[in-house]
Short mmCIF file of C-alpha atoms in Angstrom, two decimals:
data_model
loop_
_atom_site.label_atom_id
_atom_site.label_comp_id
_atom_site.label_asym_id
_atom_site.label_seq_id
_atom_site.Cartn_x
_atom_site.Cartn_y
_atom_site.Cartn_z
CA MET A 1 -33.44 10.85 -28.55
CA VAL A 2 -32.83 11.67 -24.89
CA GLU A 3 -31.73 8.10 -24.22
CA GLU A 4 -29.13 8.34 -27.01
CA VAL A 5 -27.77 11.60 -25.62
CA ARG A 6 -27.54 10.14 -22.11
CA ALA A 7 -25.79 7.02 -23.39
CA ASP A 8 -23.34 9.13 -25.40
CA ALA A 9 -22.68 11.41 -22.41
CA GLU A 10 -22.02 8.39 -20.17
CA ARG A 11 -19.63 6.89 -22.73
CA ARG A 12 -17.75 10.19 -23.07
CA ARG A 13 -17.59 10.61 -19.29
CA ALA A 14 -16.08 7.14 -18.89
CA GLU A 15 -13.53 7.85 -21.65
CA LEU A 16 -12.53 11.17 -20.05
CA GLU A 17 -12.18 9.59 -16.60
CA ALA A 18 -9.95 6.86 -18.03
CA GLU A 19 -7.85 9.42 -19.92
CA LEU A 20 -7.45 11.65 -16.86
CA ALA A 21 -6.53 8.69 -14.66
CA SER A 22 -3.88 7.70 -17.21
CA LEU A 23 -2.48 11.25 -17.31
CA ILE A 24 -2.27 11.34 -13.51
CA ARG A 25 -0.52 7.94 -13.36
CA ASP A 26 2.00 9.08 -15.99
CA ALA A 27 2.69 12.36 -14.16
CA GLU A 28 3.15 10.55 -10.85
CA ALA A 29 5.55 8.07 -12.47
CA ASP A 30 7.52 10.98 -13.97
CA ASP A 31 7.74 12.61 -10.53
CA VAL A 32 9.08 9.40 -9.01
CA ARG A 33 11.66 8.99 -11.80
CA SER A 34 12.80 12.61 -11.47
CA PHE A 35 13.08 12.42 -7.70
CA ASN A 36 14.98 9.14 -7.85
CA ALA A 37 17.32 10.51 -10.52
CA ALA A 38 18.07 13.52 -8.30
CA ILE A 39 18.79 11.22 -5.33
CA THR A 40 21.04 9.06 -7.53
CA ALA A 41 22.84 12.21 -8.68
CA GLY A 42 23.71 12.99 -5.06
CA TRP A 43 20.92 15.28 -3.87
CA THR A 44 19.43 14.62 -0.47
CA PRO A 45 15.68 14.64 0.18
CA ALA A 46 16.18 17.65 2.47
CA GLU A 47 17.96 19.59 -0.30
CA LEU A 48 15.21 18.74 -2.77
CA ARG A 49 12.56 19.91 -0.30
CA ARG A 50 14.40 23.22 0.17
CA ILE A 51 14.19 23.92 -3.56
CA GLY A 52 10.50 23.00 -3.61
CA LEU A 53 10.59 19.39 -4.83
CA GLU A 54 8.65 17.21 -2.42
CA GLU A 55 9.21 13.48 -2.20
CA PRO A 56 6.56 11.72 -4.30
CA GLN A 57 3.77 10.04 -2.42
CA LYS A 58 4.09 6.30 -2.29
CA ALA A 59 1.22 4.57 -3.97
CA GLN A 60 -0.88 2.60 -1.57
CA ARG A 61 -1.38 -0.95 -2.62
CA VAL A 62 -4.87 -2.28 -2.54
CA ARG A 63 -5.18 -5.82 -1.33
CA LYS A 64 -7.68 -8.03 -2.99
CA ARG A 65 -10.09 -9.68 -0.64
CA ALA A 66 -9.69 -13.40 -0.22
CA LYS A 67 -12.54 -15.57 -1.31
CA ALA A 68 -14.65 -16.89 1.55
CA THR A 69 -13.72 -20.47 0.63
CA ALA A 70 -10.01 -19.63 0.61
CA ARG A 71 -9.92 -18.33 4.16
CA ARG A 72 -8.11 -20.43 6.70
CA ALA A 73 -10.24 -22.62 8.87
CA ALA A 74 -10.26 -21.94 12.59
CA PRO A 75 -7.56 -23.89 14.45
CA GLN A 76 -8.75 -27.21 15.75
CA PRO A 77 -8.54 -27.63 19.52
CA GLY A 78 -5.75 -30.00 20.47
CA PRO A 79 -4.59 -31.49 23.74
CA ALA A 80 -4.05 -28.86 26.41
CA VAL A 81 -0.40 -28.28 27.29
CA ASP A 82 0.49 -26.82 30.68
CA ASP A 83 3.81 -24.99 30.33
CA SER A 84 3.40 -23.07 33.59
CA ALA A 85 5.40 -25.56 35.67
CA ALA A 86 8.32 -25.54 33.22
CA ALA A 87 8.33 -21.74 33.11
CA VAL A 88 8.35 -21.45 36.90
CA GLU A 89 11.13 -24.03 37.18
CA SER A 90 13.35 -22.24 34.65
CA SER A 91 12.80 -18.85 36.30
CA ASP A 92 13.58 -20.31 39.74
CA GLN A 93 16.87 -21.74 38.44
CA GLY A 94 17.92 -18.39 37.02
CA MET A 95 17.15 -16.60 40.28
CA ASN A 96 19.00 -19.10 42.50
CA GLY A 97 22.13 -19.15 40.38
CA HIS A 98 21.58 -22.74 39.22
CA GLU A 99 22.09 -22.85 35.51
#
């Protein structure tokens, strides 16, 4: 009996959480549409703030983690290139007026 009540309570809790999350998403989408409609109609964000309408929060995107096998491999060491001589030569030419 207790197990049935707990299972039913858990099911109802999950349903309510899903319903509330949906209501919040819908309300946030309505806020964004209303704010954008006001901007399109010629209101400025500052004017909307003065009358108590704040700019809607931008939803933060959640990045999915890459699979461990999909990650890039570490770069392979290649032949060493010494660019220091070329950099010094080009800076010397610019300083001596030789271009």
